[in-house]
XYZ file of C-alpha atoms in Angstrom:
305
model
C 50.710 -40.294 -60.803
C 48.807 -37.744 -62.798
C 47.631 -34.760 -60.993
C 44.069 -33.033 -61.139
C 45.999 -30.106 -63.237
C 46.939 -32.573 -65.338
C 44.055 -33.249 -66.578
C 42.076 -33.361 -70.135
C 39.140 -32.023 -67.411
C 40.932 -29.168 -66.314
C 42.591 -28.795 -69.983
C 38.574 -28.281 -70.943
C 37.610 -25.663 -67.995
C 41.289 -23.180 -68.728
C 39.184 -23.710 -71.842
C 35.780 -22.187 -71.074
C 37.498 -20.107 -69.286
C 39.446 -18.459 -72.829
C 42.943 -19.549 -72.063
C 44.891 -21.142 -74.646
C 46.562 -24.123 -73.827
C 49.466 -25.641 -74.818
C 49.711 -28.991 -74.680
C 52.607 -32.165 -75.665
C 54.387 -35.684 -74.583
C 57.022 -37.669 -75.213
C 59.116 -40.979 -73.791
C 58.217 -40.750 -70.123
C 56.381 -36.752 -70.406
C 53.452 -35.010 -70.879
C 52.203 -31.429 -69.780
C 49.506 -29.379 -69.743
C 50.488 -25.693 -69.809
C 48.452 -22.221 -69.829
C 49.330 -19.386 -72.046
C 49.126 -16.763 -69.236
C 49.239 -12.835 -70.589
C 50.863 -9.482 -68.037
C 51.225 -6.327 -68.301
C 55.184 -6.857 -70.017
C 55.299 -10.437 -70.535
C 52.844 -13.575 -71.303
C 54.326 -16.860 -70.036
C 53.957 -20.945 -69.407
C 52.006 -22.151 -66.508
C 52.872 -26.057 -66.205
C 50.616 -27.026 -63.239
C 51.285 -30.165 -61.107
C 53.525 -30.541 -64.002
C 55.193 -32.368 -65.868
C 54.604 -35.393 -65.448
C 57.581 -37.552 -65.248
C 58.700 -40.609 -64.931
C 61.775 -40.681 -64.897
C 64.551 -37.946 -64.050
C 66.009 -38.555 -67.482
C 62.460 -37.304 -68.715
C 62.879 -34.132 -67.481
C 65.372 -32.873 -70.375
C 62.662 -33.149 -72.623
C 60.138 -32.460 -71.147
C 61.611 -28.906 -71.447
C 62.815 -28.130 -73.823
C 59.310 -29.044 -75.797
C 58.086 -25.994 -73.275
C 60.802 -23.760 -74.540
C 59.617 -24.675 -77.869
C 56.329 -23.712 -76.826
C 57.016 -20.831 -75.033
C 59.621 -19.069 -77.675
C 55.877 -19.953 -80.832
C 53.516 -18.351 -78.535
C 55.612 -15.016 -77.717
C 56.169 -16.297 -73.604
C 59.399 -14.883 -72.457
C 59.437 -17.952 -69.830
C 57.755 -21.385 -68.604
C 56.136 -21.842 -64.830
C 56.305 -25.491 -64.077
C 55.442 -27.613 -60.610
C 56.235 -31.173 -61.576
C 56.101 -32.813 -59.261
C 57.905 -36.814 -59.038
C 61.737 -38.055 -60.361
C 63.367 -33.927 -59.769
C 64.628 -32.247 -56.544
C 66.278 -28.691 -56.077
C 69.310 -29.315 -57.757
C 68.191 -30.987 -60.705
C 66.123 -28.773 -61.506
C 68.602 -25.117 -60.625
C 71.530 -28.119 -63.314
C 68.858 -27.917 -65.793
C 68.272 -23.767 -65.417
C 64.878 -22.907 -64.450
C 65.512 -20.833 -61.208
C 63.672 -21.085 -57.432
C 60.026 -18.619 -57.909
C 57.448 -17.600 -55.017
C 54.494 -20.420 -54.887
C 51.448 -20.291 -56.992
C 50.608 -23.472 -55.752
C 50.717 -24.929 -51.570
C 54.122 -27.097 -52.064
C 52.278 -29.468 -48.997
C 49.674 -31.345 -48.290
C 48.196 -34.444 -46.021
C 46.948 -37.769 -48.557
C 44.868 -39.845 -46.762
C 45.722 -43.469 -47.958
C 42.068 -45.064 -49.039
C 43.760 -48.169 -49.172
C 43.101 -49.404 -45.414
C 39.929 -51.117 -43.733
C 37.184 -48.220 -42.371
C 37.978 -48.465 -39.903
C 40.933 -48.144 -39.959
C 41.234 -45.283 -42.128
C 37.948 -43.854 -39.043
C 40.969 -44.327 -36.232
C 43.730 -42.365 -37.750
C 41.845 -39.366 -37.114
C 42.231 -37.812 -33.914
C 39.335 -38.252 -31.004
C 37.514 -35.251 -32.411
C 37.237 -35.977 -35.696
C 35.894 -39.848 -35.054
C 33.681 -38.888 -32.158
C 31.778 -36.045 -35.028
C 32.618 -38.229 -37.174
C 29.618 -41.355 -34.607
C 27.593 -38.665 -33.490
C 27.154 -35.691 -36.956
C 23.348 -37.189 -37.440
C 22.909 -36.929 -33.750
C 23.024 -33.086 -33.949
C 20.541 -32.530 -36.594
C 23.655 -32.716 -39.096
C 22.093 -33.602 -42.996
C 24.935 -34.659 -45.602
C 24.003 -34.087 -49.529
C 25.574 -34.831 -52.884
C 24.194 -32.685 -56.343
C 25.588 -32.860 -59.650
C 23.969 -29.342 -60.196
C 25.500 -27.123 -61.972
C 22.544 -24.771 -59.961
C 23.284 -25.485 -56.845
C 26.316 -23.736 -57.799
C 25.424 -20.902 -54.929
C 25.425 -22.810 -52.367
C 28.807 -22.401 -52.180
C 29.138 -19.366 -53.807
C 26.891 -17.685 -50.963
C 28.974 -18.811 -48.558
C 32.093 -18.427 -49.061
C 30.558 -14.674 -49.897
C 29.700 -15.297 -45.698
C 33.465 -16.240 -45.117
C 35.283 -13.062 -47.429
C 33.165 -10.281 -45.870
C 33.694 -12.599 -42.038
C 37.775 -13.366 -42.817
C 38.625 -9.662 -45.085
C 39.212 -13.247 -47.526
C 39.002 -12.780 -51.423
C 37.693 -16.154 -53.105
C 37.231 -16.483 -56.846
C 34.207 -14.869 -57.953
C 31.317 -16.546 -59.156
C 30.868 -17.057 -62.363
C 34.318 -19.550 -62.182
C 33.101 -21.070 -59.911
C 29.815 -22.333 -62.234
C 32.015 -22.905 -64.999
C 33.771 -25.366 -63.103
C 30.406 -26.891 -61.874
C 29.516 -26.912 -65.480
C 32.596 -28.755 -67.166
C 33.791 -30.713 -64.026
C 29.639 -32.135 -63.459
C 28.926 -32.850 -66.910
C 32.236 -34.440 -67.506
C 31.239 -36.760 -64.438
C 34.445 -35.943 -62.168
C 33.236 -34.266 -59.499
C 30.863 -33.344 -56.470
C 29.244 -30.518 -54.971
C 29.227 -31.472 -51.070
C 27.023 -30.038 -48.343
C 25.474 -30.266 -44.687
C 21.775 -28.556 -44.436
C 21.000 -27.790 -40.639
C 17.538 -26.605 -40.154
C 17.239 -27.434 -43.374
C 19.653 -24.315 -44.735
C 23.522 -25.821 -45.884
C 26.389 -24.342 -43.286
C 29.154 -26.214 -44.388
C 29.672 -27.132 -47.869
C 32.457 -28.381 -50.405
C 33.493 -28.907 -53.954
C 35.663 -32.060 -54.458
C 37.084 -33.489 -57.821
C 37.894 -37.093 -58.670
C 40.823 -38.045 -60.611
C 43.277 -41.396 -61.303
C 42.224 -42.562 -58.102
C 42.422 -39.619 -55.702
C 39.309 -37.168 -54.419
C 40.784 -33.649 -54.314
C 39.197 -31.757 -51.121
C 39.213 -27.900 -53.714
C 36.915 -25.205 -52.816
C 34.994 -25.088 -49.242
C 32.797 -22.830 -47.483
C 31.551 -22.912 -43.784
C 28.722 -20.457 -41.763
C 30.190 -18.719 -39.163
C 27.588 -19.084 -36.554
C 27.555 -22.809 -36.179
C 30.957 -23.475 -36.189
C 31.077 -24.910 -33.496
C 28.638 -28.292 -34.627
C 31.627 -29.629 -36.085
C 30.317 -29.521 -39.863
C 33.728 -28.368 -41.333
C 34.981 -31.625 -39.544
C 32.391 -34.172 -40.713
C 31.837 -33.493 -43.798
C 36.333 -34.211 -44.626
C 36.014 -37.858 -42.468
C 32.342 -38.487 -44.441
C 33.702 -37.045 -48.279
C 36.653 -39.799 -47.600
C 34.642 -43.080 -46.586
C 33.037 -42.296 -49.730
C 35.496 -42.081 -51.767
C 37.308 -44.966 -50.036
C 33.477 -46.526 -50.829
C 33.483 -45.310 -54.614
C 36.729 -47.514 -55.376
C 38.954 -44.444 -55.152
C 42.550 -44.775 -53.107
C 43.315 -41.105 -51.896
C 41.973 -38.747 -50.453
C 44.381 -35.484 -51.068
C 43.279 -32.428 -49.208
C 45.083 -30.016 -50.925
C 47.566 -28.230 -48.845
C 49.456 -27.489 -45.650
C 52.452 -25.503 -44.612
C 54.690 -27.615 -42.300
C 56.709 -24.367 -41.179
C 53.690 -22.568 -39.889
C 53.670 -21.728 -36.168
C 50.736 -22.542 -34.706
C 48.658 -19.210 -34.423
C 48.730 -18.509 -37.717
C 46.038 -19.181 -40.570
C 47.896 -21.582 -42.430
C 49.347 -23.148 -38.952
C 45.198 -22.940 -38.397
C 44.905 -25.386 -42.068
C 47.310 -26.597 -41.807
C 46.311 -28.391 -38.342
C 42.863 -29.032 -39.176
C 44.370 -31.598 -43.179
C 46.487 -33.543 -40.732
C 43.800 -34.157 -38.139
C 42.781 -37.291 -40.659
C 45.573 -38.860 -40.481
C 47.395 -38.405 -43.321
C 50.378 -38.224 -45.010
C 52.545 -35.186 -45.493
C 53.475 -35.315 -49.269
C 55.736 -32.523 -50.623
C 56.460 -30.806 -53.375
C 59.531 -29.335 -55.217
C 57.590 -25.988 -55.095
C 56.847 -23.815 -58.474
C 60.469 -22.825 -60.865
C 61.315 -20.844 -64.195
C 62.713 -21.944 -67.439
C 64.061 -18.490 -68.882
C 62.969 -19.195 -72.511
C 62.961 -14.802 -73.968
C 66.427 -13.550 -71.596
C 65.995 -10.023 -72.528
C 62.054 -9.874 -71.909
C 62.037 -12.546 -68.663
C 65.287 -10.595 -67.225
C 62.972 -6.931 -67.377
C 59.560 -9.337 -65.892
C 62.500 -10.331 -62.903
C 63.571 -6.407 -62.414
C 60.593 -5.219 -62.571
C 59.100 -7.992 -60.268
C 61.651 -7.149 -58.154
C 61.406 -3.541 -57.638
C 56.943 -4.234 -56.825
C 58.296 -6.577 -54.228
C 60.664 -4.109 -52.113
C 57.127 -1.120 -52.794
C 55.094 -3.166 -50.994
């Protein structure tokens, strides 16, 4: 299964942001990469890819990436393969493990089960919130109007003010809405209480999977449990639409209880999905001297922080 970040839709979005896309495919492999220009060097980044059908497909995919990177003057290619590779096979191919870009694990709910089974696999609190949703005066809405992305951006501003998190820019999310709504691969969900939005989430549907993307909630109304109920309803509606899995996108299995990542992980696991672990983020040096300079500067920057 190809990840949404390797879809033509994500490519259109990246190009709408003004980024250069680089694509190629062969027997059992394909990728969509994006040229990222830094102060010292440039790199080709392949989010959640290349897509590989067999372990043997890694070699020709890397050969292609190396040639494309050289053509664009990039010092390296950064990849995040999801299938048919191991740390050993990536090391053997000359790649170097680096700090993650995308989360290295996720929780995925199987939507091929009956609705009753899906709900039963959630924890007791989630089941209760799912069933008592409307009794609390909560109302679920969906939108495919790009103008409604302000519901998400406004709530994100509130989250940032409360937690100090750095959110994507309003323009970044508006461009997503304009691209994905027009192509029919995204939906904005939001919950209102007393006619005001208090929780929202942007989801992407691709290749049988619904991906839980950007989300935000009004801190003042957190005890209503709308943030939990919106997820369970998005899951059931995805099943009704014929999708086969719901990817909660991003957990941290080793995060201690009581930490932010630990809390996010516990929340996402509470919907009864299975953990899926990825091999992580790896770099393929292409131009040796520029890559060495890049590595030294990165190490120096880490030591100063």
